[in-house]
Coordinates of C-alpha atoms in Angstrom, one line a residue:
X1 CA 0.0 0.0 0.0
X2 CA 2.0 3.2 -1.0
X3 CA 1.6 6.0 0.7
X4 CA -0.5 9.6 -0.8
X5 CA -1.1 13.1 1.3
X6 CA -5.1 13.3 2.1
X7 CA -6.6 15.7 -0.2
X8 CA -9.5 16.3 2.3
X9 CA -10.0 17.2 5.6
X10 CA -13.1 16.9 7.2
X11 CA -13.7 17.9 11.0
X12 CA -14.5 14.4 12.4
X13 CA -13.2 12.6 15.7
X14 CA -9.6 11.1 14.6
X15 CA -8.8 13.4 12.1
X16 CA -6.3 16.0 12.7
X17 CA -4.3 18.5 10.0
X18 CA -1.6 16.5 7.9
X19 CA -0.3 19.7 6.5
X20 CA 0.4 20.7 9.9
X21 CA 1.7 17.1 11.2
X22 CA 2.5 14.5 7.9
X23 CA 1.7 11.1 10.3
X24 CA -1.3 9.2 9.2
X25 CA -2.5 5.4 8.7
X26 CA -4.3 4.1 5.4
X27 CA -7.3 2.1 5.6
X28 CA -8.1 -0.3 3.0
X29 CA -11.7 -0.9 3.3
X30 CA -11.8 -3.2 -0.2
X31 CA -9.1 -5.0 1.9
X32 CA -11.9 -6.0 4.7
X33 CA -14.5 -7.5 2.4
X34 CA -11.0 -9.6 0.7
X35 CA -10.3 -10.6 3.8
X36 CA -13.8 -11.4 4.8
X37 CA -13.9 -13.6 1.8
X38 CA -10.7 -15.1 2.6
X39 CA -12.7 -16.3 6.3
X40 CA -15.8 -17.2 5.0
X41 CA -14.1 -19.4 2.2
X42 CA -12.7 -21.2 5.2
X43 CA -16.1 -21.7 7.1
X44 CA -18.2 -22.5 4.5
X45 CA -21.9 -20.0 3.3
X46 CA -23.4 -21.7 6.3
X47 CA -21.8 -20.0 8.8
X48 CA -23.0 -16.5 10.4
X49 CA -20.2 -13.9 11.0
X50 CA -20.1 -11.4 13.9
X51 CA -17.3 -8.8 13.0
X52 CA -15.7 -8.1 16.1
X53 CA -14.9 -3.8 16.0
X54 CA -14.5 -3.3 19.7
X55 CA -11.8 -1.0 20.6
X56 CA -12.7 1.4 17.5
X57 CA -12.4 -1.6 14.8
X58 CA -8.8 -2.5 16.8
X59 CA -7.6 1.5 16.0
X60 CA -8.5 0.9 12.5
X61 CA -11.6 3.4 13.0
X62 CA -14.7 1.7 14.3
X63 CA -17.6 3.3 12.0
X64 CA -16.6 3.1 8.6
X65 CA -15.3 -0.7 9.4
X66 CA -18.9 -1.4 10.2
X67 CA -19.9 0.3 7.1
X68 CA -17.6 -2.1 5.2
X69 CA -18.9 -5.2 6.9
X70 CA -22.3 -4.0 6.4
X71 CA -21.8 -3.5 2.9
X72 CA -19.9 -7.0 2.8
X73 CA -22.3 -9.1 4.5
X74 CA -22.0 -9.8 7.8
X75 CA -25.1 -11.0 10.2
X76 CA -23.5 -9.1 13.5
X77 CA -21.2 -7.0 14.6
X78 CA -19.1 -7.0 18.2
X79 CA -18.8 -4.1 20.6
X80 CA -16.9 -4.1 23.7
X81 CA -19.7 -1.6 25.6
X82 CA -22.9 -0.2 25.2
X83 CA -20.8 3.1 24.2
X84 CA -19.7 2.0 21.4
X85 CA -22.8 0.3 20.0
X86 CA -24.2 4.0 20.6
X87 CA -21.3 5.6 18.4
X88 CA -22.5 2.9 16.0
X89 CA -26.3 3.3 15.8
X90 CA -26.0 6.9 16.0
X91 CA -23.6 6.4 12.3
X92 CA -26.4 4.7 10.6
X93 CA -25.5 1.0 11.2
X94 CA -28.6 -0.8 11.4
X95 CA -26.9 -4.6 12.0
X96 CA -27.4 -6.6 14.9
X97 CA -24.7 -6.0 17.8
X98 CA -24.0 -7.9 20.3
X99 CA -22.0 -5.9 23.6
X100 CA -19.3 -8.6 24.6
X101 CA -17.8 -6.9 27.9
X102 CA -21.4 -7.5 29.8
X103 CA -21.1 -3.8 31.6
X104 CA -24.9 -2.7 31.3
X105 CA -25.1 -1.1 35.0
X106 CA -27.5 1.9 34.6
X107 CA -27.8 1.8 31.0
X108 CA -30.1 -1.6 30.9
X109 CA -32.6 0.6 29.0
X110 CA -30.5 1.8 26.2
X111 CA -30.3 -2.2 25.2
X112 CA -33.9 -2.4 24.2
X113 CA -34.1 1.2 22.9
X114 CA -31.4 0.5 20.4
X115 CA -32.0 -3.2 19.6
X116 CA -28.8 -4.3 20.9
X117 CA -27.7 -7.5 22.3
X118 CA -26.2 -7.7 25.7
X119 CA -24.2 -11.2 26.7
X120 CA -25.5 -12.6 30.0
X121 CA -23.6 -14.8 32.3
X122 CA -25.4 -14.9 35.8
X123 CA -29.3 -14.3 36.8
X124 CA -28.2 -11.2 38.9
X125 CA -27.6 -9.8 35.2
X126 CA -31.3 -10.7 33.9
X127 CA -32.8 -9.2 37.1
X128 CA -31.0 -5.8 36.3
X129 CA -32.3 -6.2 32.7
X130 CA -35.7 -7.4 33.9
X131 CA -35.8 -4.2 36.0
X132 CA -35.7 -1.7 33.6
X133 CA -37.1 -3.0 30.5
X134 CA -40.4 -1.9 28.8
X135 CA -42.9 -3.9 29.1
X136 CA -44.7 -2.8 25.9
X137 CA -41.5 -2.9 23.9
X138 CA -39.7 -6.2 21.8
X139 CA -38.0 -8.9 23.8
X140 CA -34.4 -8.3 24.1
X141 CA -32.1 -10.4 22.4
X142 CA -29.7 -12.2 24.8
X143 CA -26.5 -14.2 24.7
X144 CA -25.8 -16.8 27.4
X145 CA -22.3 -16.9 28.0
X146 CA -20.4 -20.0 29.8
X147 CA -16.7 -20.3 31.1
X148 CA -15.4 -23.3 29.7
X149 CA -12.0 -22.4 30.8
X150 CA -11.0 -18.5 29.8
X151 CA -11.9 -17.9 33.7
X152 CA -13.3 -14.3 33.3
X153 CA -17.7 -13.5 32.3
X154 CA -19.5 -16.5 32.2
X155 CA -21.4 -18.5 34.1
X156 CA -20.6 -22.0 35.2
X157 CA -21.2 -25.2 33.3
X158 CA -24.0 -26.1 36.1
X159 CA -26.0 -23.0 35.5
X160 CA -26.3 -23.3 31.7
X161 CA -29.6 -25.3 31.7
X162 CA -31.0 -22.7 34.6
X163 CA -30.7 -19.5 32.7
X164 CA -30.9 -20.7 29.3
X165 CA -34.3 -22.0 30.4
X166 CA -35.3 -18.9 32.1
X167 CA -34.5 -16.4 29.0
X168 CA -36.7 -19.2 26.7
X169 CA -39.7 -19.2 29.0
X170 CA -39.6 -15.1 29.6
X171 CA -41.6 -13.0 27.2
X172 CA -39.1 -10.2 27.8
X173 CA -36.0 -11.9 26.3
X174 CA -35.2 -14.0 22.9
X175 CA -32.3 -16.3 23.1
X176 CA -29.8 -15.1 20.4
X177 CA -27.3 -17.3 21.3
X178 CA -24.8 -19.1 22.9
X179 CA -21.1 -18.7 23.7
X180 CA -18.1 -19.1 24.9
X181 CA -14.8 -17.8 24.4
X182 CA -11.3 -19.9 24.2
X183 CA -8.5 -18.7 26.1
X184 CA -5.8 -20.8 24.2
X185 CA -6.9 -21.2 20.6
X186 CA -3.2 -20.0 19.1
X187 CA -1.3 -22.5 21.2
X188 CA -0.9 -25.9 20.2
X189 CA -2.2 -28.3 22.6
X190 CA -5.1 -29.9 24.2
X191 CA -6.9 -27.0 25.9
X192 CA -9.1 -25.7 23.3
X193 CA -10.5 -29.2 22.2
X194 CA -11.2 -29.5 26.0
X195 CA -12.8 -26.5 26.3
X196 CA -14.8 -27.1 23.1
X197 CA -15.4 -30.3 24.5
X198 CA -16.9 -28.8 27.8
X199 CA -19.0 -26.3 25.7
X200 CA -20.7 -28.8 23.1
X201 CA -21.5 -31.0 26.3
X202 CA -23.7 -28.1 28.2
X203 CA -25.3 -27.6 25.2
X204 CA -26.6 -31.2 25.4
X205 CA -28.6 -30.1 28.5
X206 CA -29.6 -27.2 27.3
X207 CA -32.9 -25.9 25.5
X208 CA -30.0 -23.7 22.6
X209 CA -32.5 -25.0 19.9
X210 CA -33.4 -22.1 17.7
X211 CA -30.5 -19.8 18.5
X212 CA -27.1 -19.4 17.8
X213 CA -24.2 -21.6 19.1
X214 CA -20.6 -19.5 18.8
X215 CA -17.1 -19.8 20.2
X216 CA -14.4 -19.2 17.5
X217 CA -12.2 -16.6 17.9
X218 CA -9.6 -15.4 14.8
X219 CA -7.3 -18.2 15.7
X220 CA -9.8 -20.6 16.2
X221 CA -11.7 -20.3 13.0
X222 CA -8.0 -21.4 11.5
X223 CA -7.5 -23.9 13.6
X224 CA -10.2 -26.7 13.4
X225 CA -13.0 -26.4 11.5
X226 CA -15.5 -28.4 13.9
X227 CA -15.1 -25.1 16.1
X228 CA -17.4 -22.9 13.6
X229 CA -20.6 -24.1 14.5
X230 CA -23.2 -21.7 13.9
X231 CA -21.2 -18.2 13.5
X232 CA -17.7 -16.9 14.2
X233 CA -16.7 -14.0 15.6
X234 CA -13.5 -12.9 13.6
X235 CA -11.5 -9.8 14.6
X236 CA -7.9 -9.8 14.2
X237 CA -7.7 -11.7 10.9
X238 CA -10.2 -9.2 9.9
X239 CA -7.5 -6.7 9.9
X240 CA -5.3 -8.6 7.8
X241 CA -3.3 -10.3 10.4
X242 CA -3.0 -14.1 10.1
X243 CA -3.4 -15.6 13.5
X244 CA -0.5 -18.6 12.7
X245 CA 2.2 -18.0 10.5
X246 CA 0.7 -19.7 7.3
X247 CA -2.8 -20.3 8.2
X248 CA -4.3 -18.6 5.1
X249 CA -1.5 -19.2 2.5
X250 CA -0.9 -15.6 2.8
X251 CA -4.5 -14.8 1.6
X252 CA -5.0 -12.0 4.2
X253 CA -3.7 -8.5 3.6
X254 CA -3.4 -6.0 5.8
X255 CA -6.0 -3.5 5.9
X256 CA -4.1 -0.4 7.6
X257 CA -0.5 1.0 7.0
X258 CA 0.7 3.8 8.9
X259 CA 3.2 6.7 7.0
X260 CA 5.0 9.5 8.1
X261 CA 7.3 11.9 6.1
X262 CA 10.6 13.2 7.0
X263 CA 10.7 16.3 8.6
X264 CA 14.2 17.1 8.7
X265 CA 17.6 16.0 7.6
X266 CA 20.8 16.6 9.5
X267 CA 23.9 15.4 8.5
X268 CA 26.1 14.4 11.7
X269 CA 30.2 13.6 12.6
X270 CA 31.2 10.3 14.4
X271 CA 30.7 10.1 17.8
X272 CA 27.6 12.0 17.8
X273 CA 24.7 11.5 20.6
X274 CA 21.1 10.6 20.1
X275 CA 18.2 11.0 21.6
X276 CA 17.4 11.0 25.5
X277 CA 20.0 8.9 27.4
X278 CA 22.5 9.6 24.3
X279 CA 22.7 5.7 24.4
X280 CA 22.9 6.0 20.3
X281 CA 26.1 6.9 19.4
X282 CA 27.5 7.4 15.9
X283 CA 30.4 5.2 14.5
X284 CA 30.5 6.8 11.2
X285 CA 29.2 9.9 9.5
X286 CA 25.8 9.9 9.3
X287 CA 22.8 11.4 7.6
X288 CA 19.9 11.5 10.2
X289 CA 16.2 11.9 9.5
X290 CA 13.7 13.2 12.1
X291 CA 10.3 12.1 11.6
X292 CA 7.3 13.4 13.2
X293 CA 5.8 10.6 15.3
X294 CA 6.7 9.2 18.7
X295 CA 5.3 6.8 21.4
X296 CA 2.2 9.5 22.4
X297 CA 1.0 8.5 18.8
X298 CA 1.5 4.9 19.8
X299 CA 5.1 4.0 17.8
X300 CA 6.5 1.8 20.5
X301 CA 9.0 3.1 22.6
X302 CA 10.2 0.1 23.7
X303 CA 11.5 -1.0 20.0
X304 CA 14.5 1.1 20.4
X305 CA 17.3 -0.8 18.8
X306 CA 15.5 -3.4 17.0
X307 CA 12.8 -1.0 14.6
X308 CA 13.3 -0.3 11.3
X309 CA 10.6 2.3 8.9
X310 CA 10.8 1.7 5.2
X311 CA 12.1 4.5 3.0
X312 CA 12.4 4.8 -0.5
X313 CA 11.8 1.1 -1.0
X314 CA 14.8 0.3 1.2
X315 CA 14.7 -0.4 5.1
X316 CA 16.7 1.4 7.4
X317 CA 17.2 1.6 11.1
X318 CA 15.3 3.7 13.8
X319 CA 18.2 5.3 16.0
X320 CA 18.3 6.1 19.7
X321 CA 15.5 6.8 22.1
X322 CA 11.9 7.4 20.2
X323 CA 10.5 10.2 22.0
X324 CA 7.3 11.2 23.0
X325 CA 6.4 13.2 19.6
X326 CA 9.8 12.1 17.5
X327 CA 11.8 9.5 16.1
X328 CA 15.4 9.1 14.3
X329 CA 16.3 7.1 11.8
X330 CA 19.5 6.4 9.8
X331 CA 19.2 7.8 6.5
X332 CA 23.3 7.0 5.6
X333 CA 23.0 3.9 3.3
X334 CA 20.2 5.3 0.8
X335 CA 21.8 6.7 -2.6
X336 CA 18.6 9.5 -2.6
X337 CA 16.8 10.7 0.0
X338 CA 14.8 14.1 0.8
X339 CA 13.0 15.9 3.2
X340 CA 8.9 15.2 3.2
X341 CA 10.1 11.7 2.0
X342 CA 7.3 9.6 2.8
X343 CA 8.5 6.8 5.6
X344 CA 6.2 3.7 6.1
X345 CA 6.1 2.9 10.0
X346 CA 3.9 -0.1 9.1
X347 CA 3.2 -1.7 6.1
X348 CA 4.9 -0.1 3.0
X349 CA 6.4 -1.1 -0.6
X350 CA 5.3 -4.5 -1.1
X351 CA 8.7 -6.6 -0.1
X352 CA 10.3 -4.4 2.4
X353 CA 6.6 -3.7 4.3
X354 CA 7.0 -3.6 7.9
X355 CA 4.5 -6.6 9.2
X356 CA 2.1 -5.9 12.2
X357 CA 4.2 -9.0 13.9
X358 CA 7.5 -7.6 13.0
X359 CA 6.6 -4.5 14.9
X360 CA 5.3 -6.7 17.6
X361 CA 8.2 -8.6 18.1
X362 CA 10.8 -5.9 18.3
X363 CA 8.8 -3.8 20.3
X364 CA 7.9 -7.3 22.9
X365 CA 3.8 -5.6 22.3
X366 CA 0.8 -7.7 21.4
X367 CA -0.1 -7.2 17.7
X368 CA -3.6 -6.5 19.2
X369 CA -1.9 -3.3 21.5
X370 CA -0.3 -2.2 18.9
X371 CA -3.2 -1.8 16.6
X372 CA -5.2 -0.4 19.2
X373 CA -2.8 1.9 20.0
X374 CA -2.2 4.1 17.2
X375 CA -3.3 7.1 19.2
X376 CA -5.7 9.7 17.7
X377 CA -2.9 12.2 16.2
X378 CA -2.7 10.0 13.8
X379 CA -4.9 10.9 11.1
X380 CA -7.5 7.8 9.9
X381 CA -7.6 8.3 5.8
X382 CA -9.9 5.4 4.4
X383 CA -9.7 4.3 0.8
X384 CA -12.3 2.3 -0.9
X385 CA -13.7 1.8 -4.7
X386 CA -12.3 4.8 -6.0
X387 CA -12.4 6.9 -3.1
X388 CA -9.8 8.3 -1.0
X389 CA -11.1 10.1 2.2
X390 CA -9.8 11.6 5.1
X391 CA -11.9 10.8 8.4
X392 CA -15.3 8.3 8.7
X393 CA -16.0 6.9 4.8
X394 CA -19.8 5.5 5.1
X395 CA -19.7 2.6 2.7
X396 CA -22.9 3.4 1.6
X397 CA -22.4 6.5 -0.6
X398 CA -20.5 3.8 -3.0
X399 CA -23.1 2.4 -4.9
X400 CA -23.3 -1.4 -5.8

């Protein structure tokens, strides 16, 4: 994905001015319906997806991702909170959403009000809900969670049968589904067929009938296929990033890349200290480029020594301490180079691209922090069809 300035700016939540401050990250929005091709080819047309855009579409901008999975297909979509299924509805999205976290305190009523679909794991949760819902209004639409193992919401294997029953015989609720969640599905070994195990046997004893069964995370839809059942609820392979090494051949591309541009170029003697600490040191003259982007924007500081940006087609190293709203990088070995250079910080010039797990491993960060982390400096441009956009792109101005 090569890099382009944004030709608009519109006034909207993540966007900031790139004139003043060149750092930005491209979102491929054609990338999440590939991608979302790629996952469904694996699971078959009879399988439901819930795209999972908790944590503002993991940093990749929560509202036009929905719009794309909308426009793609999907049955649901996953929020972490009732907040951000708000942020959704109040966009336009009309899909199903299901709030994972199971934080409803004091906002039971906005679930029925908004049609959204709140995961229950205990009765004290159905007596909040059952306290503040209108009478007069539709049932709500429930998912009954069980802890097979992850050891954090859901309720134990002996009380499946109690509140499943108790949501099927109440006119207030529906049962949409039910879940559970793997702790261990990208580790080899025997713990996520036993939790699988665990959860297909409550089901046995369980009125499910009619609803949806779901447990497969992104690394569990590559791992066995018998863990699909009736939907999947994909998030980081959504993105691009393949949850083993090879599980999709290399099918999934990377939706976002994030770009800078060299702000200034100094040309320094041997010996020559860098950064806080001065714990870079020149050996040689060198030609150093400043960019504008540090950790506050989410670039990890703890990658120092290890990092390398992408410039020119080439790779070359980042130098010293990354500061809170900088970063230095060793410019020496390129033949050409210039100031407002664009610099890929991840992704880049097919070849040389800086991988989401690269970045991961040299900064010791999950891939998922890292995404989510790409703080809101950093200027969301979304590209799609034709279109090129700075800020929210709604999907649905592209006709079909």
């Amino acid at each position: 994905m090569r890099a382009r300035e944004p030709e608009t700016i519109l006034a909207k939540k993540r966007c900031n001015l790139v004139a003043g401050r060149p750092t930005w990250a491209e979102i491929d929005l054609d990338r999440i319906a590939h991608n979302l091709d790629v996952i469904r080819d694996r699971c078959g047309g009879h399988v439901q997806v819930l795209g999972v855009v908790k944590a503002d579409a993991y940093g990749h901008g929560a509202v036009s991702i929905a719009h794309a999975l909308a426009r793609a297909g999907v049955e649901r979509l996953g929020v972490a909170s009732i907040a951000e299924a708000m942020e959704l509805r109040q966009a336009g999205v009309t899909l199903p959403i299901v709030v994972l976290a199971g934080n409803y305190h004091q906002a039971e009523q906005l679930l029925q009000q908004n049609h959204l679909e709140p995961v229950i794991f205990r009765h004290e949760v159905l007596d909040a809900l059952e306290a503040s819902m209108d009478r007069n209004g539709d049932p709500l639409a429930v998912h009954v969670k069980v802890d097979t193992g992850m050891g954090r919401l859901g309720c134990a294997l002996s009380e499946v049968e109690s509140l499943v029953d108790r949501v099927q015989r109440s006119p207030l609720f529906s049962l949409a589904g039910v879940m559970s969640h793997f702790a261990r599905a990208s580790e080899v070994g025997p713990q996520t067929a036993q939790q699988f195990s665990e959860f297909t046997k409550c089901l046995e004893k369980s009125r499910w009938q009619g609803s949806l069964r779901h447990c497969a995370n992104s690394a569990a839809i590559f791992a066995d296929a018998d863990y699909h059942l009736d939907m999947i609820r994909p998030g980081l392979c959504l993105y691009g990033v393949d949850p083993f090494e090879s599980a999709s051949d290399g099918r999934l591309l990377p939706v976002l890349s994030w770009w800078t541009r060299i702000n200034t170029i100094r040309e320094l003697p041997a010996g020559a200290a860098v950064g806080y600490g001065g714990r870079w040191v020149s050996r040689r003259p060198t030609r150093m480029g400043i960019l504008p982007v540090g950790y506050a924007d989410g670039y990890p500081w703890a990658s120092e020594g290890r990092a390398e940006v992408v410039v020119r087609g080439q790779r070359v190293p980042v130098i010293g301490a990354i500061s809170m709203d900088m970063t230095a990088v060793d410019l020496t070995d390129l033949v050409e180079v210039s100031e407002l250079d664009p610099v890929a910080l991840l992704g880049g010039d097919s070849g040389k691209a800086i991988g989401a797990k690269e970045l991961s491993r040299w900064s010791g960060r999950l891939v998922y922090e890292l995404l989510c982390g790409i703080g809101p400096r950093v200027t969301r441009v979304y590209r799609a069809g034709g279109l090129r956009q700075t800020g929210v792109l709604d999907l649905r101005v592209i006709q079909s």
